[in-house]
Short mmCIF file of C-alpha atoms in Angstrom, two decimals:
data_model
loop_
_atom_site.label_atom_id
_atom_site.label_comp_id
_atom_site.label_asym_id
_atom_site.label_seq_id
_atom_site.Cartn_x
_atom_site.Cartn_y
_atom_site.Cartn_z
CA UNK A 536 0.00 0.00 0.00
CA UNK A 537 1.38 3.40 -0.98
CA UNK A 538 1.93 6.13 1.67
CA UNK A 539 -0.71 8.30 0.00
CA UNK A 540 -3.50 5.76 0.62
CA UNK A 541 -4.83 5.17 4.15
CA UNK A 542 -7.79 3.15 5.43
CA UNK A 543 -9.71 5.16 8.02
CA UNK A 544 -10.14 3.26 11.29
CA UNK A 545 -12.41 5.61 13.23
CA UNK A 546 -14.06 9.01 13.17
CA UNK A 547 -11.31 10.47 15.38
CA UNK A 548 -8.69 9.08 13.01
CA UNK A 549 -10.53 10.62 10.07
CA UNK A 550 -10.67 14.16 11.50
CA UNK A 551 -7.05 13.95 12.65
CA UNK A 552 -5.90 13.17 9.10
CA UNK A 553 -7.98 16.03 7.67
CA UNK A 554 -6.34 18.53 10.03
CA UNK A 555 -2.78 17.39 9.29
CA UNK A 556 -3.05 17.34 5.47
CA UNK A 557 -3.88 20.18 3.08
CA UNK A 558 -5.00 18.13 0.07
CA UNK A 559 -7.21 15.13 0.83
CA UNK A 560 -9.45 12.91 -1.28
CA UNK A 561 -11.95 10.81 0.71
CA UNK A 562 -13.12 7.63 -1.04
CA UNK A 563 -16.36 6.27 0.43
CA UNK A 564 -17.08 2.69 -0.54
CA UNK A 565 -18.94 -0.44 0.57
CA UNK A 566 -18.09 -4.12 0.33
CA UNK A 567 -21.47 -4.91 -1.24
CA UNK A 568 -20.83 -2.36 -4.01
CA UNK A 569 -19.57 -4.14 -7.13
CA UNK A 570 -18.48 -0.88 -8.77
CA UNK A 571 -16.36 -0.04 -5.73
CA UNK A 572 -14.62 -3.41 -5.95
CA UNK A 573 -13.69 -2.88 -9.59
CA UNK A 574 -12.70 0.76 -9.01
CA UNK A 575 -10.39 0.05 -6.07
CA UNK A 576 -7.23 -0.57 -8.19
CA UNK A 577 -7.85 2.71 -10.07
CA UNK A 578 -7.88 4.68 -6.82
CA UNK A 579 -4.68 2.99 -5.66
CA UNK A 580 -2.92 3.78 -8.96
CA UNK A 581 -3.97 7.45 -8.95
CA UNK A 582 -2.88 7.83 -5.32
CA UNK A 583 0.62 6.73 -6.35
CA UNK A 584 0.68 9.23 -9.23
CA UNK A 585 -0.49 12.16 -7.07
CA UNK A 586 2.07 12.01 -4.27
CA UNK A 587 1.08 15.36 -2.77
CA UNK A 588 -2.54 14.29 -2.26
CA UNK A 589 -3.63 12.04 0.60
CA UNK A 590 -6.31 9.47 -0.28
CA UNK A 591 -8.51 8.18 2.55
CA UNK A 592 -10.64 5.05 2.17
CA UNK A 593 -13.81 4.93 4.28
CA UNK A 594 -16.00 1.83 4.53
CA UNK A 595 -19.49 3.22 5.10
CA UNK A 596 -20.67 0.02 6.80
CA UNK A 597 -17.92 0.29 9.40
CA UNK A 598 -18.04 4.10 9.71
CA UNK A 599 -21.68 5.18 9.20
CA UNK A 600 -21.12 8.41 11.15
CA UNK A 601 -18.57 9.59 8.58
CA UNK A 602 -20.97 8.75 5.77
CA UNK A 603 -23.69 10.78 7.48
CA UNK A 604 -21.32 13.67 8.10
CA UNK A 605 -20.28 13.79 4.43
CA UNK A 606 -23.91 13.33 3.27
CA UNK A 607 -23.04 10.45 0.98
CA UNK A 608 -26.07 8.73 -0.57
CA UNK A 609 -24.45 6.76 -3.42
CA UNK A 610 -21.49 4.44 -3.77
CA UNK A 611 -18.80 5.20 -4.62
CA UNK A 612 -18.44 8.85 -3.57
CA UNK A 613 -15.32 11.02 -3.71
CA UNK A 614 -15.08 14.12 -1.52
CA UNK A 615 -12.16 16.53 -2.06
CA UNK A 616 -10.88 18.59 0.87
CA UNK A 617 -8.71 21.70 0.76
CA UNK A 618 -7.24 22.83 4.09
CA UNK A 619 -9.82 20.81 6.02
CA UNK A 620 -12.84 22.18 4.11
CA UNK A 621 -14.84 20.44 1.39
CA UNK A 622 -13.80 21.71 -2.03
CA UNK A 623 -15.78 19.50 -4.43
CA UNK A 624 -17.20 15.99 -4.78
CA UNK A 625 -18.04 13.24 -7.29
CA UNK A 626 -20.99 10.87 -6.92
CA UNK A 627 -20.12 7.79 -8.97
CA UNK A 628 -17.08 6.14 -10.51
CA UNK A 629 -15.27 7.85 -13.39
CA UNK A 630 -11.51 7.56 -13.77
CA UNK A 631 -11.28 10.65 -15.98
CA UNK A 632 -13.29 12.78 -13.56
CA UNK A 633 -11.23 11.55 -10.62
CA UNK A 634 -8.05 12.50 -12.48
CA UNK A 635 -9.39 15.96 -13.41
CA UNK A 636 -10.75 16.79 -9.96
CA UNK A 637 -7.55 15.64 -8.27
CA UNK A 638 -5.50 17.78 -10.65
CA UNK A 639 -7.77 20.74 -9.90
CA UNK A 640 -7.22 20.17 -6.20
CA UNK A 641 -3.46 20.28 -6.76
CA UNK A 642 -3.77 23.54 -8.70
CA UNK A 643 -5.29 25.25 -5.68
CA UNK A 644 -1.84 25.35 -4.10
CA UNK A 645 -0.37 26.98 -7.20
CA UNK A 646 -0.74 30.65 -8.15
CA UNK A 647 -2.52 31.81 -11.28
CA UNK A 648 -0.10 32.29 -14.17
CA UNK A 649 0.32 34.48 -17.23
CA UNK A 650 0.73 32.87 -20.65
CA UNK A 651 0.68 34.68 -24.02
CA UNK A 652 -0.66 37.83 -22.38
CA UNK A 653 -3.57 35.98 -20.73
CA UNK A 654 -4.02 35.39 -17.00
CA UNK A 655 -5.06 31.77 -16.39
CA UNK A 656 -7.23 31.77 -13.27
CA UNK A 657 -6.63 28.86 -10.91
CA UNK A 658 -8.40 30.02 -7.74
CA UNK A 659 -11.68 31.80 -7.21
CA UNK A 660 -9.86 34.21 -4.92
CA UNK A 661 -7.58 35.29 -7.79
CA UNK A 662 -10.63 35.86 -10.01
CA UNK A 663 -12.30 38.16 -7.48
CA UNK A 664 -9.10 40.10 -6.82
CA UNK A 665 -8.48 40.59 -10.55
CA UNK A 666 -11.91 42.14 -11.01
CA UNK A 667 -11.27 44.52 -8.09
CA UNK A 668 -7.76 45.56 -9.14
CA UNK A 669 -8.41 46.07 -12.88
CA UNK A 670 -10.99 48.43 -14.37
CA UNK A 671 -11.38 46.60 -17.70
CA UNK A 672 -11.47 42.78 -17.77
CA UNK A 673 -12.42 40.13 -20.31
CA UNK A 674 -12.94 36.51 -19.22
CA UNK A 675 -12.97 33.52 -21.56
CA UNK A 676 -14.88 30.59 -20.06
CA UNK A 677 -13.73 27.39 -21.74
CA UNK A 678 -13.42 23.63 -21.30
CA UNK A 679 -10.77 21.19 -22.46
CA UNK A 680 -13.39 19.03 -24.21
CA UNK A 681 -14.88 22.02 -26.09
CA UNK A 682 -13.74 22.07 -29.72
CA UNK A 683 -15.07 25.60 -30.50
CA UNK A 684 -13.07 26.83 -27.50
CA UNK A 685 -9.89 25.46 -29.06
CA UNK A 686 -10.75 27.04 -32.42
CA UNK A 687 -11.11 30.58 -31.05
CA UNK A 688 -8.10 30.34 -28.70
CA UNK A 689 -5.56 31.75 -31.24
CA UNK A 690 -7.83 34.70 -32.05
CA UNK A 691 -8.31 35.41 -28.35
CA UNK A 692 -4.55 35.38 -27.77
CA UNK A 693 -3.99 37.70 -30.73
CA UNK A 694 -6.60 40.13 -29.40
CA UNK A 695 -4.96 40.08 -25.96
CA UNK A 696 -1.56 40.99 -27.45
CA UNK A 697 -2.91 43.90 -29.49
CA UNK A 698 -5.17 45.43 -26.82
CA UNK A 699 -3.93 47.69 -24.05
CA UNK A 700 -5.50 48.67 -20.71
CA UNK A 701 -7.54 45.45 -20.66
CA UNK A 702 -6.86 42.34 -18.56
CA UNK A 703 -7.61 39.14 -20.48
CA UNK A 704 -8.35 36.03 -18.41
CA UNK A 705 -9.23 32.39 -19.01
CA UNK A 706 -11.31 30.19 -16.69
CA UNK A 707 -11.61 26.43 -17.05
CA UNK A 708 -15.21 25.68 -16.06
CA UNK A 709 -14.35 22.13 -15.00
CA UNK A 710 -11.84 23.47 -12.48
CA UNK A 711 -13.78 26.49 -11.22
CA UNK A 712 -17.44 25.55 -11.07
CA UNK A 713 -18.13 28.23 -8.48
CA UNK A 714 -16.94 31.01 -10.78
CA UNK A 715 -18.98 29.59 -13.67
CA UNK A 716 -22.10 29.51 -11.50
CA UNK A 717 -21.44 33.00 -10.14
CA UNK A 718 -21.27 34.44 -13.66
CA UNK A 719 -24.24 32.28 -14.76
CA UNK A 720 -22.35 30.72 -17.66
CA UNK A 721 -24.38 27.94 -19.30
CA UNK A 722 -22.47 27.19 -22.53
CA UNK A 723 -18.95 27.22 -23.90
CA UNK A 724 -17.28 29.29 -25.15
CA UNK A 725 -18.61 32.38 -23.37
CA UNK A 726 -16.98 35.80 -23.05
CA UNK A 727 -17.84 37.95 -20.02
CA UNK A 728 -16.83 41.62 -20.16
CA UNK A 729 -16.35 43.49 -16.86
CA UNK A 730 -15.82 47.17 -16.11
CA UNK A 731 -15.24 48.33 -12.55
CA UNK A 732 -16.32 44.92 -11.25
CA UNK A 733 -19.67 44.98 -13.08
CA UNK A 734 -20.52 42.62 -15.93
CA UNK A 735 -21.38 44.74 -18.97
CA UNK A 736 -21.68 42.08 -21.65
CA UNK A 737 -22.03 38.31 -21.91
CA UNK A 738 -21.21 36.88 -25.34
CA UNK A 739 -22.17 33.25 -25.89
CA UNK A 740 -20.68 31.36 -28.83
CA UNK A 741 -17.26 33.02 -28.99
CA UNK A 742 -17.93 35.80 -31.52
CA UNK A 743 -14.72 37.83 -31.80
CA UNK A 744 -16.56 40.63 -33.62
CA UNK A 745 -18.98 41.11 -30.73
CA UNK A 746 -16.10 40.90 -28.26
CA UNK A 747 -14.21 43.70 -30.04
CA UNK A 748 -17.33 45.86 -29.98
CA UNK A 749 -17.77 45.21 -26.26
CA UNK A 750 -14.15 46.26 -25.66
CA UNK A 751 -14.73 49.47 -27.62
CA UNK A 752 -17.71 50.19 -25.36
CA UNK A 753 -15.30 50.57 -22.43
CA UNK A 754 -14.95 54.18 -23.60
CA UNK A 755 -18.66 54.86 -23.08
CA UNK A 756 -19.58 57.13 -20.20
CA UNK A 757 -23.37 57.15 -20.49
CA UNK A 758 -25.53 56.74 -17.41
CA UNK A 759 -27.13 53.59 -18.81
CA UNK A 760 -23.77 51.92 -19.45
CA UNK A 761 -22.37 52.97 -16.08
CA UNK A 762 -25.31 51.46 -14.18
CA UNK A 763 -25.48 48.26 -16.23
CA UNK A 764 -24.65 45.12 -14.24
CA UNK A 765 -25.83 41.86 -15.81
CA UNK A 766 -24.91 39.73 -12.80
CA UNK A 767 -26.97 41.85 -10.43
CA UNK A 768 -29.87 42.05 -12.90
CA UNK A 769 -30.01 38.28 -13.40
CA UNK A 770 -29.82 37.69 -9.66
CA UNK A 771 -32.68 40.16 -9.12
CA UNK A 772 -34.83 38.49 -11.78
CA UNK A 773 -34.22 35.07 -10.26
CA UNK A 774 -35.02 36.35 -6.79
CA UNK A 775 -38.24 38.08 -7.87
CA UNK A 776 -39.37 34.97 -9.75
CA UNK A 777 -38.90 32.76 -6.71
CA UNK A 778 -40.62 35.35 -4.50
CA UNK A 779 -43.64 35.64 -6.80
CA UNK A 780 -43.92 31.86 -6.94
CA UNK A 781 -43.95 31.69 -3.14
CA UNK A 782 -46.60 34.42 -2.89
CA UNK A 783 -48.72 32.66 -5.50
CA UNK A 784 -48.62 29.43 -3.52
CA UNK A 785 -49.61 31.29 -0.36
CA UNK A 786 -52.50 33.02 -2.16
CA UNK A 787 -54.03 29.71 -3.24
CA UNK A 788 -54.07 28.45 0.35
CA UNK A 789 -56.95 29.32 2.66
CA UNK A 790 -56.03 30.99 5.96
CA UNK A 791 -58.33 28.52 7.71
CA UNK A 792 -56.80 25.48 6.09
CA UNK A 793 -54.41 23.60 8.34
CA UNK A 794 -51.22 21.91 7.23
CA UNK A 795 -52.98 18.55 7.39
CA UNK A 796 -55.53 19.71 4.83
CA UNK A 797 -58.54 18.48 6.83
CA UNK A 798 -60.62 21.64 6.30
CA UNK A 799 -61.99 22.41 2.88
CA UNK A 800 -60.68 25.37 0.93
CA UNK A 801 -63.38 28.09 0.84
CA UNK A 802 -62.06 29.36 -2.49
CA UNK A 803 -63.25 26.16 -4.19
CA UNK A 804 -66.88 26.32 -5.24
CA UNK A 805 -69.07 23.66 -3.67
CA UNK A 806 -72.08 22.09 -5.46
CA UNK A 807 -75.40 23.65 -4.36
CA UNK A 808 -77.51 21.62 -1.91
CA UNK A 809 -81.25 21.33 -2.41
CA UNK A 810 -83.72 21.50 0.46
CA UNK A 811 -86.04 18.57 1.08
CA UNK A 812 -89.00 20.96 0.70
CA UNK A 813 -88.04 22.19 -2.77
CA UNK A 814 -90.36 20.23 -5.02
CA UNK A 815 -91.18 20.99 -8.61
CA UNK A 816 -94.81 21.82 -9.36
CA UNK A 817 -94.81 20.45 -12.91
CA UNK A 818 -96.67 17.21 -13.49
CA UNK A 819 -93.93 15.70 -15.63
CA UNK A 820 -91.40 16.08 -12.89
CA UNK A 821 -93.72 14.44 -10.36
CA UNK A 822 -94.01 11.34 -12.53
CA UNK A 823 -90.30 10.84 -13.10
CA UNK A 824 -88.91 11.80 -9.70
CA UNK A 825 -89.72 10.97 -6.10
CA UNK A 826 -91.38 13.90 -4.33
CA UNK A 827 -90.35 14.85 -0.83
CA UNK A 828 -94.04 15.37 0.14
CA UNK A 829 -94.97 11.65 -0.14
CA UNK A 830 -95.90 10.04 3.12
CA UNK A 831 -94.46 6.79 4.38
CA UNK A 832 -97.86 5.04 4.15
CA UNK A 833 -98.34 5.78 0.46
CA UNK A 834 -95.01 5.24 -1.30
CA UNK A 835 -94.81 6.56 -4.85
CA UNK A 836 -95.21 4.26 -7.80
CA UNK A 837 -92.10 3.68 -9.85
CA UNK A 838 -92.37 4.06 -13.60
CA UNK A 839 -91.13 0.82 -15.13
CA UNK A 840 -90.72 2.30 -18.61
CA UNK A 841 -87.10 3.02 -19.51
CA UNK A 842 -86.11 6.63 -19.42
CA UNK A 843 -83.65 8.23 -21.76
CA UNK A 844 -80.70 9.70 -19.87
CA UNK A 845 -80.68 13.46 -19.85
CA UNK A 846 -77.68 15.66 -20.23
CA UNK A 847 -77.70 18.37 -17.60
CA UNK A 848 -75.75 21.43 -18.57
CA UNK A 849 -74.58 23.68 -15.77
CA UNK A 850 -74.06 27.37 -16.23
CA UNK A 851 -70.42 28.43 -16.25
CA UNK A 852 -69.29 30.27 -13.19
CA UNK A 853 -66.02 31.98 -12.43
CA UNK A 854 -65.93 30.35 -9.00
CA UNK A 855 -67.01 26.87 -10.05
CA UNK A 856 -64.66 24.03 -10.82
CA UNK A 857 -64.28 22.72 -14.42
CA UNK A 858 -67.04 20.24 -15.35
CA UNK A 859 -66.16 16.60 -15.23
CA UNK A 860 -66.47 14.39 -18.28
CA UNK A 861 -69.44 12.57 -16.71
CA UNK A 862 -71.47 15.79 -16.54
CA UNK A 863 -71.53 16.41 -20.26
CA UNK A 864 -69.72 13.72 -22.14
CA UNK A 865 -70.85 14.96 -25.55
CA UNK A 866 -69.51 18.48 -25.24
CA UNK A 867 -66.69 18.04 -22.73
CA UNK A 868 -63.62 20.05 -23.81
CA UNK A 869 -61.36 17.68 -21.90
CA UNK A 870 -61.96 14.68 -24.18
CA UNK A 871 -60.44 14.62 -27.64
CA UNK A 872 -62.39 11.73 -29.20
CA UNK A 873 -65.36 10.04 -27.51
CA UNK A 874 -67.80 7.62 -29.22
CA UNK A 875 -71.38 8.96 -29.46
CA UNK A 876 -73.63 8.15 -26.50
CA UNK A 877 -76.15 5.39 -27.14
CA UNK A 878 -78.98 4.39 -24.86
CA UNK A 879 -78.97 0.68 -23.95
CA UNK A 880 -82.74 0.55 -24.60
CA UNK A 881 -82.30 1.71 -28.18
CA UNK A 882 -79.59 -0.85 -28.63
CA UNK A 883 -82.09 -3.65 -27.81
CA UNK A 884 -84.48 -2.49 -30.55
CA UNK A 885 -81.79 -2.51 -33.24
CA UNK A 886 -80.46 -6.03 -32.86
CA UNK A 887 -78.47 -6.19 -36.12
CA UNK A 888 -76.56 -2.96 -35.44
CA UNK A 889 -72.98 -3.53 -34.31
CA UNK A 890 -71.64 -1.98 -31.17
CA UNK A 891 -69.44 1.08 -31.85
CA UNK A 892 -67.06 -0.03 -29.13
CA UNK A 893 -65.98 -3.21 -30.96
CA UNK A 894 -63.19 -3.12 -33.54
#
């Protein structure tokens, strides 16, 4: 076993190793996990290649408290620590991702560097300080797997060499997810143009023509351009959208309705109830329905003749609920194709007619 790979024996042992080492990768596994068994040799090989990183192996069955502390719900899980604090994590087994994330962890102990007139950002701290210390900044968000990013790289370097009073930076989104999320970058390549710490333009797709125009706009001194801040505007829109959604959910709830939902919502229209004394005076209604004025000694006679079902149409009301399909099956807007209604009594008279419900 290599010195960079240690099996954690207890929770105290785990926290002691985190305090004494700056760069740590915690590998949570289980004996019943087949993927973990196959991935074990990969972890051991990478731990030998990355001598400056300490790899800790935690068996979740033997150390459930550590699993709970790290909020691991899938096996395997890799949690990366920088100076005792969680830096990033991977849920699942991917050798390439483990290599990339470990390399990113190593870069955190290295300073950002200049190359071909471009500042390559390694830490989020360096990114924030660059925006504060330079009035005009351009950031190229890229990824190693992005082919368009590689195509525009020479043009970006040429523009950086020929432009003065502007700091050109590059950010690898796989290494600095926090910066990508902060700038709300969703595709690669993306150029973000900053002036006095405020984002003035966001150019998706890597258009050099639009980037040059955005750099020329640094000379603008209008009130609209000075106040423009895309990051703050997008954050405000997102916050207002979530707030309006919360207020909408509260508005639909009744103040009398409990969390258990036992009481009915008064905003929902209830079907009208008829009194037992409301009896129709028409003779046709008396024959087909049971009147509430009949006594118990003289029960009403039931009409044995079959009656054709009637379709009762209810008047539309702004407070009433949408009609169900059973209320008006012929004209219901919620059904796309319904066979025509046929009375079963008519079906007995026409014996040779086939049922419309049979193919």
